[in-house]
Coordinates of N, CA and C in Angstrom, one line a residue:
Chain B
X845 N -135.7 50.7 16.8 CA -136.1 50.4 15.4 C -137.1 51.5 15.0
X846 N -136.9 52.1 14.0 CA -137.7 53.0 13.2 C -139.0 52.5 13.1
X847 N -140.0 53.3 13.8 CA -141.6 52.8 13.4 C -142.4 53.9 12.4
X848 N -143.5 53.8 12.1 CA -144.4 54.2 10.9 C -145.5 54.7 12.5
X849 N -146.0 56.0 12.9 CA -146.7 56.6 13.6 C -147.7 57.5 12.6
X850 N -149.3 57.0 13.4 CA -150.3 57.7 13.2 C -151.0 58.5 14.3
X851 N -151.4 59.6 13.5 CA -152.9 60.4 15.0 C -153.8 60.8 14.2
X852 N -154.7 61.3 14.8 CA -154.9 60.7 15.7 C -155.1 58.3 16.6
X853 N -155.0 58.7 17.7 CA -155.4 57.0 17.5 C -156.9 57.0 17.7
X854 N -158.0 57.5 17.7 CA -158.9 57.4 18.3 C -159.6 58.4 18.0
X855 N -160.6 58.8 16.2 CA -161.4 59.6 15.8 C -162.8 59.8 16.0
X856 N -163.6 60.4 16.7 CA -165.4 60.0 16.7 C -165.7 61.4 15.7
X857 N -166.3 61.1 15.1 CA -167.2 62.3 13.9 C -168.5 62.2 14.1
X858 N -169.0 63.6 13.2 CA -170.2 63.1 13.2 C -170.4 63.0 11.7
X859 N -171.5 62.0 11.1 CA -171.6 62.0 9.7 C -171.5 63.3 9.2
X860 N -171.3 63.0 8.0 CA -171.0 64.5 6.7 C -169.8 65.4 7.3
X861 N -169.3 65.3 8.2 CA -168.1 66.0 8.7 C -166.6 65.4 7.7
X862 N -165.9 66.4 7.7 CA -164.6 66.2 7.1 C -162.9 65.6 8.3
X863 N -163.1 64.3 7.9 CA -162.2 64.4 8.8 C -160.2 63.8 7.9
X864 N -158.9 64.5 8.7 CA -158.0 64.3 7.9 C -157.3 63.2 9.0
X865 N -157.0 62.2 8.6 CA -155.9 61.1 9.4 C -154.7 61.1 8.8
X866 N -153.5 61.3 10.3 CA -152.0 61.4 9.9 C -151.0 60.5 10.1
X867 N -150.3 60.2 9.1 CA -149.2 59.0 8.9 C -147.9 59.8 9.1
X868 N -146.9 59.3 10.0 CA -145.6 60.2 9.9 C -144.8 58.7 9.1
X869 N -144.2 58.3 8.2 CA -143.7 57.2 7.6 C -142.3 56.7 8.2
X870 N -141.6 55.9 8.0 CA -140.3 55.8 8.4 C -139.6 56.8 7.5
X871 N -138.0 57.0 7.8 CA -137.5 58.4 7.7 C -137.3 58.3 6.1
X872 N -136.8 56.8 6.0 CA -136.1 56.7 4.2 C -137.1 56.3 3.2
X873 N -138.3 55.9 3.9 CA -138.9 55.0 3.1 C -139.7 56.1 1.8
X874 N -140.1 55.7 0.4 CA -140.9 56.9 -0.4 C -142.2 56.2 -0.8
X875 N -142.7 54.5 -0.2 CA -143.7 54.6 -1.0 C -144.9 53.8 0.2
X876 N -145.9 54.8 0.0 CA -146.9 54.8 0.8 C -148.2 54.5 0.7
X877 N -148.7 53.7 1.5 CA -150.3 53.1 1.5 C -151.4 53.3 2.5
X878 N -152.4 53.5 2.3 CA -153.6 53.8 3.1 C -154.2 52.2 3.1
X879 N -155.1 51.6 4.3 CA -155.3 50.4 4.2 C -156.7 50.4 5.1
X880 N -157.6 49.9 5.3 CA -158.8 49.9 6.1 C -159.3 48.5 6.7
X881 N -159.6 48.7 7.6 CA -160.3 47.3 8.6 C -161.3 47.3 9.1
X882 N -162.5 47.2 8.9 CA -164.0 47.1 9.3 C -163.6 46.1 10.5
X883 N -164.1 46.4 11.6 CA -164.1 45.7 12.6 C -164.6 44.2 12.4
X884 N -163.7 43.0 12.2 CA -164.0 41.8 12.8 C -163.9 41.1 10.8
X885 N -163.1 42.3 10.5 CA -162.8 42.0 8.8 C -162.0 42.0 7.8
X886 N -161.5 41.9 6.9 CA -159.7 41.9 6.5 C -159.6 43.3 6.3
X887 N -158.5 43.2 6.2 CA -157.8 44.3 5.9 C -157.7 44.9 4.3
X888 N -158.5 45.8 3.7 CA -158.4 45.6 2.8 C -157.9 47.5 1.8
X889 N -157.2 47.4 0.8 CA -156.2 48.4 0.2 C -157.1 49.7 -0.1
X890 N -156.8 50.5 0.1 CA -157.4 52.1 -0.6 C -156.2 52.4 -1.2
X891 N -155.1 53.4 -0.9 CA -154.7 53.7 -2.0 C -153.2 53.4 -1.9
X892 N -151.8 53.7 -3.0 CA -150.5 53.6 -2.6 C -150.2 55.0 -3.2
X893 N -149.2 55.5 -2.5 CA -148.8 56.8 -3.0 C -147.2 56.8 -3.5
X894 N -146.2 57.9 -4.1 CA -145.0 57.4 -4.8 C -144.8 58.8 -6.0
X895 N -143.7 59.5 -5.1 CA -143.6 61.0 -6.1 C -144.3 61.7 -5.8
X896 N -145.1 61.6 -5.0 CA -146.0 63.2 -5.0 C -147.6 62.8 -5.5
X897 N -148.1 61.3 -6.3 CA -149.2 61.1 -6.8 C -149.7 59.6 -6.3
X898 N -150.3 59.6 -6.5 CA -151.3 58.5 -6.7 C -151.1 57.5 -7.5
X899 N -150.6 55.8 -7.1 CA -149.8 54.9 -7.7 C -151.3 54.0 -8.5
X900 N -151.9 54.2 -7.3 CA -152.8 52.9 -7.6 C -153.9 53.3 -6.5
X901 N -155.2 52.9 -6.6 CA -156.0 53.3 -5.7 C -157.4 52.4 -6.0
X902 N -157.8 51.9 -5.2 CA -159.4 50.8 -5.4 C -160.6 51.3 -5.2
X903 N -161.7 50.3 -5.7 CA -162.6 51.0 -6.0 C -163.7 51.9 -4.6
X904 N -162.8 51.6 -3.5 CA -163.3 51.6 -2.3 C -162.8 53.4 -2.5
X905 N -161.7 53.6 -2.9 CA -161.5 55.3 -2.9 C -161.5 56.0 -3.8
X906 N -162.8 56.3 -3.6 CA -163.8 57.3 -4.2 C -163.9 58.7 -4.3
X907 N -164.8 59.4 -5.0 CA -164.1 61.0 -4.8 C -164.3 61.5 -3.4
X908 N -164.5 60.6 -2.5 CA -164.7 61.6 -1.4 C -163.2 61.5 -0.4
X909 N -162.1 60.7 -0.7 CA -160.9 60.3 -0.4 C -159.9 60.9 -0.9
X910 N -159.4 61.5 -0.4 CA -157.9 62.2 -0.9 C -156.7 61.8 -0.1
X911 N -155.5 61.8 -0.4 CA -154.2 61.9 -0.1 C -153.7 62.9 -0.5
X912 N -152.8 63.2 0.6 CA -151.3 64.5 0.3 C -150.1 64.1 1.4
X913 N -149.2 64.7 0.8 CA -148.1 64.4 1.8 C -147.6 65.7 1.6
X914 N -148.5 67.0 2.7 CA -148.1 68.6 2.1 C -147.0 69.3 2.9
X915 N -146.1 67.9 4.1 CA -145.0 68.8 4.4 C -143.4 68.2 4.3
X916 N -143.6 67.1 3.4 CA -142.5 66.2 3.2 C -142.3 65.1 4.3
X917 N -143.0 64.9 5.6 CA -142.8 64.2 6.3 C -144.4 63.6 6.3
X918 N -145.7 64.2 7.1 CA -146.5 63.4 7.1 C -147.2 62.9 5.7
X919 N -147.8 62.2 6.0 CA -148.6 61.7 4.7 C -150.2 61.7 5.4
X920 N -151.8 61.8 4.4 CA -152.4 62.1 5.3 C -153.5 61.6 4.6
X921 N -154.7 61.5 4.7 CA -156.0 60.9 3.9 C -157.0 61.5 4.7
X922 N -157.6 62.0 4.0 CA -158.5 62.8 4.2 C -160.4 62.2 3.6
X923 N -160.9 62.3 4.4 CA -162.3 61.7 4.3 C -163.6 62.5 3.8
X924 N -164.0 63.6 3.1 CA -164.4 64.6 2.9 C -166.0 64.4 3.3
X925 N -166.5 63.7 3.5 CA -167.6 63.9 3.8 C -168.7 62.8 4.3
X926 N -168.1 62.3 5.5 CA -168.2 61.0 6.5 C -169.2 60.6 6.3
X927 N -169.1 58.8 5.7 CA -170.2 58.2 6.4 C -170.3 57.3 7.1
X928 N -171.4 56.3 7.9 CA -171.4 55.8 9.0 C -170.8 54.5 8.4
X929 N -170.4 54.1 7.2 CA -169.9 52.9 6.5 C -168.3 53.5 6.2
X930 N -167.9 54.9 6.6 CA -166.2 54.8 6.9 C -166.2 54.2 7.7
X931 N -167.2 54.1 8.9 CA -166.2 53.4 10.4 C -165.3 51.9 10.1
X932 N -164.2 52.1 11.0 CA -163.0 51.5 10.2 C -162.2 51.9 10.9
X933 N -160.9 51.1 10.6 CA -159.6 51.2 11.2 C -159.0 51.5 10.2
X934 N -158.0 52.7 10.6 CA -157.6 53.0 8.7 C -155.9 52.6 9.6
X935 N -155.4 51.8 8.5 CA -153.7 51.5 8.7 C -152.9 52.2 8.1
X936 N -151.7 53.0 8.1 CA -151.3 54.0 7.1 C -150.0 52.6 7.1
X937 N -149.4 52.7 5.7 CA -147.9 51.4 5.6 C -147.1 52.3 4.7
X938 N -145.7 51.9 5.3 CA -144.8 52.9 4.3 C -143.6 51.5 3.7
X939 N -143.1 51.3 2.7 CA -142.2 50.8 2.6 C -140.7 51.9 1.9
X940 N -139.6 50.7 1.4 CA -138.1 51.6 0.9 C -138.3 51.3 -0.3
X941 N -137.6 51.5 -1.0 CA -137.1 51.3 -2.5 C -136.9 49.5 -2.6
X942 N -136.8 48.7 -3.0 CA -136.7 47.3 -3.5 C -137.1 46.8 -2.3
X943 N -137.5 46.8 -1.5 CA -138.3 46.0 -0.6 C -139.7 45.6 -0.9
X944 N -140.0 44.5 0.1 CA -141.0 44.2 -0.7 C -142.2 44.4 1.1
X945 N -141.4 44.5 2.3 CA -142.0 44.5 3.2 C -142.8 45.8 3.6
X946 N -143.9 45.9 3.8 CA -145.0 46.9 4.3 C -144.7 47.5 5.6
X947 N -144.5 48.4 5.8 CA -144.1 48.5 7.8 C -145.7 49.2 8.1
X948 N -146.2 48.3 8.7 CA -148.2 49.3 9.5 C -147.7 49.9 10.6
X949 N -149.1 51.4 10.5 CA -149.1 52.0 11.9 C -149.5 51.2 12.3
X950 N -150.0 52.2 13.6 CA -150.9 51.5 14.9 C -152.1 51.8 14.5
X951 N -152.3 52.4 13.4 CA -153.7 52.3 13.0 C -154.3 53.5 13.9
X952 N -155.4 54.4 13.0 CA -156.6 55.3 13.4 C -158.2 54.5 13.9
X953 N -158.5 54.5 14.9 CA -159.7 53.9 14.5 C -161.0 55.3 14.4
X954 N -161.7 55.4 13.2 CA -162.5 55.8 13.1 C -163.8 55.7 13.4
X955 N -164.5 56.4 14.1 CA -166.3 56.2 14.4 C -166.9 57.5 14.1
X956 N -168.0 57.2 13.3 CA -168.7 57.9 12.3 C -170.2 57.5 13.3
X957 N -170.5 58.6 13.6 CA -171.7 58.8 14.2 C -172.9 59.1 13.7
Chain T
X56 N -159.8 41.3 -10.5 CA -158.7 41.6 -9.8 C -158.2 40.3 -8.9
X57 N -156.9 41.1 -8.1 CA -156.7 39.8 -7.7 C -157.2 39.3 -6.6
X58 N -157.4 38.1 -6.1 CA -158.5 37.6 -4.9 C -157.5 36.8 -4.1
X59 N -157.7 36.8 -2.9 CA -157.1 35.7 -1.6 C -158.3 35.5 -1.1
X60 N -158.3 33.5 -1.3 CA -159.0 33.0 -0.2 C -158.5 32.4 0.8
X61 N -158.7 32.0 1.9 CA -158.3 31.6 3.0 C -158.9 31.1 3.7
X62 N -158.4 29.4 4.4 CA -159.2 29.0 5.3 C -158.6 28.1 6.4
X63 N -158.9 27.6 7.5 CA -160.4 27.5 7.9 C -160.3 29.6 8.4
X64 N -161.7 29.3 8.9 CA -161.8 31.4 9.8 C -161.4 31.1 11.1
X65 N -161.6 29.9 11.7 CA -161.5 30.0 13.0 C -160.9 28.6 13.2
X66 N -160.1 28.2 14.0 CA -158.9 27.2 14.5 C -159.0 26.9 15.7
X67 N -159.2 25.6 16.3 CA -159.0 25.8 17.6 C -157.9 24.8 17.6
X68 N -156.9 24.8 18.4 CA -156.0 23.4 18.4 C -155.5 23.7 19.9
X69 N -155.1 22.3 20.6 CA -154.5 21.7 21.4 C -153.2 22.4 21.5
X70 N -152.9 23.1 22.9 CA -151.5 23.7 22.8 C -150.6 22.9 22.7
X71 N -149.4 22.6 22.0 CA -148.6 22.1 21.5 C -148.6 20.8 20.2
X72 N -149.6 21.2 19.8 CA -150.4 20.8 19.0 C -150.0 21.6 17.5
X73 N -150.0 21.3 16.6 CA -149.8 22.3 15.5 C -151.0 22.9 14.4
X74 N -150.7 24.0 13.7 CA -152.4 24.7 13.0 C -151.4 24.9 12.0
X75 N -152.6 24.2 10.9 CA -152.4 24.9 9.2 C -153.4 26.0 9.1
X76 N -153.2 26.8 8.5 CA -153.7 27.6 7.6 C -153.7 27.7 6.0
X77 N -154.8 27.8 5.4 CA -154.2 27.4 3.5 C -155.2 28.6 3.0
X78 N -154.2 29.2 2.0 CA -154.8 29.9 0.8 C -154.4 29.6 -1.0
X79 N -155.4 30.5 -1.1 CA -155.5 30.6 -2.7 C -155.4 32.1 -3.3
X80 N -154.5 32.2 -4.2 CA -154.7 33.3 -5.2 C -155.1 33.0 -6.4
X81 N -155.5 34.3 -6.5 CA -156.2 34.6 -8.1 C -155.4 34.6 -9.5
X82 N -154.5 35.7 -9.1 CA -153.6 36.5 -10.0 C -151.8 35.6 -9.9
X83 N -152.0 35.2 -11.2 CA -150.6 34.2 -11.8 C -149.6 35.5 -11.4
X84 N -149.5 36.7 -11.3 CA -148.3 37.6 -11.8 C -147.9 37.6 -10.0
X85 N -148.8 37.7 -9.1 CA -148.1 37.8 -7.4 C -147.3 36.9 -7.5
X86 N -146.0 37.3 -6.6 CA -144.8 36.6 -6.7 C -144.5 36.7 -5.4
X87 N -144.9 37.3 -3.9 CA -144.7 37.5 -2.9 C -145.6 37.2 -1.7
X88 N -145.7 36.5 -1.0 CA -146.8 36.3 0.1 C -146.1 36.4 1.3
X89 N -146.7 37.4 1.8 CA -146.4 37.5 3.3 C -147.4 37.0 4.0
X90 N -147.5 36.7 5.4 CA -148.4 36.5 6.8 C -148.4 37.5 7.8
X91 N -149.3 37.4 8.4 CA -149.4 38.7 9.1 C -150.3 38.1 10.7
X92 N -149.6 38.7 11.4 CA -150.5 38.4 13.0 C -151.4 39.3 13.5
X93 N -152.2 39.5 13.5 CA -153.1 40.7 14.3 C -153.8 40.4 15.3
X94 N -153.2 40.7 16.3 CA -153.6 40.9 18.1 C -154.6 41.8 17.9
X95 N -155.4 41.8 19.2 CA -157.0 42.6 18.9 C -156.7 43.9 19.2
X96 N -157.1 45.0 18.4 CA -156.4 46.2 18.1 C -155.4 46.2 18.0
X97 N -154.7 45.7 17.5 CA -153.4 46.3 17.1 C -153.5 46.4 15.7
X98 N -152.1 46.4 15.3 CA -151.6 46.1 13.3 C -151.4 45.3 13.0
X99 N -151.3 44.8 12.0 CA -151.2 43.8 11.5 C -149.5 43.3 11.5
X100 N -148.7 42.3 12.0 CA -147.4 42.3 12.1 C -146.6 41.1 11.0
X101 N -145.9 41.4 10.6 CA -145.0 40.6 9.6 C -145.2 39.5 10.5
X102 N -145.2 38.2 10.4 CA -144.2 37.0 10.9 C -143.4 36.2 10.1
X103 N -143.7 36.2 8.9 CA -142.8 35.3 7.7 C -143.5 35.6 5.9
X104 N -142.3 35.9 5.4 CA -143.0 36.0 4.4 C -142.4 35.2 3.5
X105 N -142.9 34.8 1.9 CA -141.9 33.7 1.1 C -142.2 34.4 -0.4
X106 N -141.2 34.5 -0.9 CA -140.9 34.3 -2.8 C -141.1 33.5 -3.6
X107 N -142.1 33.7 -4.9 CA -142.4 32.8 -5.8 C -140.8 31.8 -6.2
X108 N -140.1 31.9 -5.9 CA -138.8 31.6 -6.5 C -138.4 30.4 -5.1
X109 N -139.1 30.4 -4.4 CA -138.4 29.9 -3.0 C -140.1 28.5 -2.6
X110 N -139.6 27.6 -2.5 CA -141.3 26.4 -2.4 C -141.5 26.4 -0.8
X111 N -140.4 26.6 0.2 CA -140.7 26.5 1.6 C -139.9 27.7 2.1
X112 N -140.0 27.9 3.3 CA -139.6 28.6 4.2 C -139.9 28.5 5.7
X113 N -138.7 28.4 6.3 CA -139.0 27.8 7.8 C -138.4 29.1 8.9
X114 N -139.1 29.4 10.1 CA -138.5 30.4 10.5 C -138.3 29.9 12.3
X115 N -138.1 28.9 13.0 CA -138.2 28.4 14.1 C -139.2 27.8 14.0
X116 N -140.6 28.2 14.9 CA -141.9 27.0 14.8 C -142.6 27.4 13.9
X117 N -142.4 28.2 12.9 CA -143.4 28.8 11.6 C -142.7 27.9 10.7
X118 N -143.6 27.5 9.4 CA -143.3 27.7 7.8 C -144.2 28.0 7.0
X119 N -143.7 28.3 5.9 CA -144.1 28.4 4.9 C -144.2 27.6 3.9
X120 N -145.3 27.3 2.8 CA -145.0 26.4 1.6 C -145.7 26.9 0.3
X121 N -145.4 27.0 -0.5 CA -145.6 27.7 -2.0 C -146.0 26.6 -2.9
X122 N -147.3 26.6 -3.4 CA -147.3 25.5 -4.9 C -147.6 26.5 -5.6
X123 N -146.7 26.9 -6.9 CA -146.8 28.3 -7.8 C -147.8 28.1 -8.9
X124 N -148.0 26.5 -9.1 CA -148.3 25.8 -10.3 C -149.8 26.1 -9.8
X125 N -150.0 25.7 -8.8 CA -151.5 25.5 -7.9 C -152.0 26.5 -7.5
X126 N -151.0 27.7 -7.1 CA -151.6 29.0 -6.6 C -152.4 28.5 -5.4
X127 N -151.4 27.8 -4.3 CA -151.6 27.7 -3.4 C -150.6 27.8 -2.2
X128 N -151.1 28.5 -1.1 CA -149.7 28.5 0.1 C -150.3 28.6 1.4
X129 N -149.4 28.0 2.0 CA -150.1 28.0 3.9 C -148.8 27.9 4.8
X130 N -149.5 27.8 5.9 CA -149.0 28.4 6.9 C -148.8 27.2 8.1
X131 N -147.7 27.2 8.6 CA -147.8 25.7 9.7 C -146.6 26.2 10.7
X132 N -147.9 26.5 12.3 CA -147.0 26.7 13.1 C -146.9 25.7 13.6
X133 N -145.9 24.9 14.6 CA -145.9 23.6 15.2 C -145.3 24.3 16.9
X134 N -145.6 23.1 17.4 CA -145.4 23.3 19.1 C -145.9 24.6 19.7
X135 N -147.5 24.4 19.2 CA -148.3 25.8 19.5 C -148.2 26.4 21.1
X136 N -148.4 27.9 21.4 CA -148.6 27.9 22.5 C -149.8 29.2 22.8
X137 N -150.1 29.0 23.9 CA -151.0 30.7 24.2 C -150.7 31.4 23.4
X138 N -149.3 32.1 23.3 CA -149.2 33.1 22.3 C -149.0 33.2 21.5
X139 N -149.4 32.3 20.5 CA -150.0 32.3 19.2 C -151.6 32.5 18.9
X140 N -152.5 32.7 20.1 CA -153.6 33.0 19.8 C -153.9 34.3 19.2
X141 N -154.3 34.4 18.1 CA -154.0 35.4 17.1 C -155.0 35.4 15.9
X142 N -155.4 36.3 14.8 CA -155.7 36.2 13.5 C -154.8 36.4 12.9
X143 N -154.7 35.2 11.8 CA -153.7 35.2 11.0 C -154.6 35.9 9.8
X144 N -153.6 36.5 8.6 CA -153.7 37.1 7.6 C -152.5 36.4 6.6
X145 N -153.1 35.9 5.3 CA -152.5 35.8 4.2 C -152.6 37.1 3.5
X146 N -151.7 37.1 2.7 CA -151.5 37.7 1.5 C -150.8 37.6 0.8
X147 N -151.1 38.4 -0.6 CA -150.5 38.6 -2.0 C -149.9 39.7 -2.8
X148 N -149.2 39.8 -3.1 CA -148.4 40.9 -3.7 C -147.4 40.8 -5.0
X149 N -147.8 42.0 -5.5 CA -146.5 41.7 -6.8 C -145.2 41.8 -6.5
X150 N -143.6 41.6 -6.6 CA -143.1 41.8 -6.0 C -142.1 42.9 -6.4
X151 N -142.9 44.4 -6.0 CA -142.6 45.7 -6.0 C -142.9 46.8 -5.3
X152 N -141.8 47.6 -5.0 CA -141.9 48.6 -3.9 C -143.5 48.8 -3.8
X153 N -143.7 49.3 -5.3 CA -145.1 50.5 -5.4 C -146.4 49.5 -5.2
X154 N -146.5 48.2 -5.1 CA -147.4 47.1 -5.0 C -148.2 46.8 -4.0
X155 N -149.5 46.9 -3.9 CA -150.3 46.9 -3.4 C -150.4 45.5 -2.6
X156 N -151.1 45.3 -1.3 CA -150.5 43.6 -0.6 C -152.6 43.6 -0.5
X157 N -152.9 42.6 -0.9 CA -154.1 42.1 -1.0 C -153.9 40.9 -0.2
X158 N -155.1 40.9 1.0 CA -155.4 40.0 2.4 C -156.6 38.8 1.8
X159 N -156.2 38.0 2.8 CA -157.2 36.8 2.8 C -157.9 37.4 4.2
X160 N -159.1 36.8 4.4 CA -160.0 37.2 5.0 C -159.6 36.8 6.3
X161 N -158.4 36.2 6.9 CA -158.0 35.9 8.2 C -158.9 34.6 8.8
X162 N -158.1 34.3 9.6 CA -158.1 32.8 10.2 C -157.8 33.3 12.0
X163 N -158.7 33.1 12.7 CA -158.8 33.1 14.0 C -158.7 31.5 14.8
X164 N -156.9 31.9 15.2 CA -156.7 31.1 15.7 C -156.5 31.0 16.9
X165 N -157.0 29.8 17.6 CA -157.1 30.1 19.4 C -156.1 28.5 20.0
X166 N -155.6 28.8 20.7 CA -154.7 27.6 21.6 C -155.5 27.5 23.2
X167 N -155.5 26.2 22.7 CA -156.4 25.5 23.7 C -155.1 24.8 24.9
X168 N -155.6 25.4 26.5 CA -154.1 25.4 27.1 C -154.5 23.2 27.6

């Protein structure tokens, strides 16, 4: 069965550093979500992607948060300038066209030093 | 925006024993609630999900139940065992590709052998 793969699994930074986390999605799927988990806390939405842009995005992603998907396969979020309040599990989810199911990575876990 | 609450956080039940879980939404327009299991690090995993259109759903020792009127739904596994010791995750969604799935704050539930 087709899975949704991320890397790194296991990021350490140091604050103010830039760091990029990568989603490879399932093969057919076109619409894509970034998701975050504070250790010992829900899971909660950053952004959905769909065409090349930005569907919908919360007030958690901020300008320091980017998405791109710059080679037609990965998809990627990028953190521009770390702080010790990213640390988090970031979940990348891809779904298909009329579905309504989310498929999660295995998740990045981020530490911000 | 839209809100999931969820309760109890923590469950302890008698293995073979059965555990509710119950939430609440915010937003009259979600039409889709999925559940979600999350083992410690891992992802968060489908186990059943239900349609505004649909008041129950049963999937072997899981269900599901919908009050649309109430904006309320839970979760009831029966003939619990070890391997259900898990955090559960409610959620809510519109029901559309591009739609973002908004979590309840999870329910840690443990089976007592």
């Amino acid at each position: 069965e087709p899975e949704v793969t991320q890397t790194p699994s296991h990021q350490v930074t140091q604050m103010g550093q830039e760091v990029i986390l990568r989603c490879v999605p399932i093969s057919n799927h076109l619409y894509f979500y970034w998701y975050r988990q504070i250790l010992g806390q829900k899971v909660e939405f950053l952004v959905s992607f769909y065409n090349n842009e930005i569907s919908e995005k919360s007030e958690i992603f901020d300008d320091q948060f980017s998405v791109e998907r710059p080679d037609g396969s990965n998809f990627t979020l990028k953190i521009r300038s770390t702080k010790l309040e990213d640390s988090a599990m970031y979940f990348c989810a891809t779904t298909g066209v009329f579905q309504n199911e989310q498929f999660f990575g295995p998740g990045t876990r981020l530490t911000v030093l | 925006g839209e809100n999931v609450e969820q309760h109890p956080s923590t469950l302890s039940v008698q293995e073979g024993d059965s555990a509710v879980i119950k939430c609440t939404y915010s937003d009259s327009a979600s039409n889709y609630f999925p559940w979600y299991k999350q083992e410690l690090g891992k992802r968060p995993q489908l186990i059943i999900d239900i349609r505004s259109n649909v008041g129950e759903k049963k999937d072997q020792r899981i269900a599901v139940t919908l009050n649309k009127t109430a904006k309320h739904f839970s979760l009831h596994i029966t003939e619990t065992q070890p391997e259900d010791s898990a955090v559960y995750f409610c959620a809510a969604s519109m029901r559309s590709s591009a739609s973002k799935i908004i979590f309840g704050s999870g329910t840690r539930l443990s089976i007592r052998p």
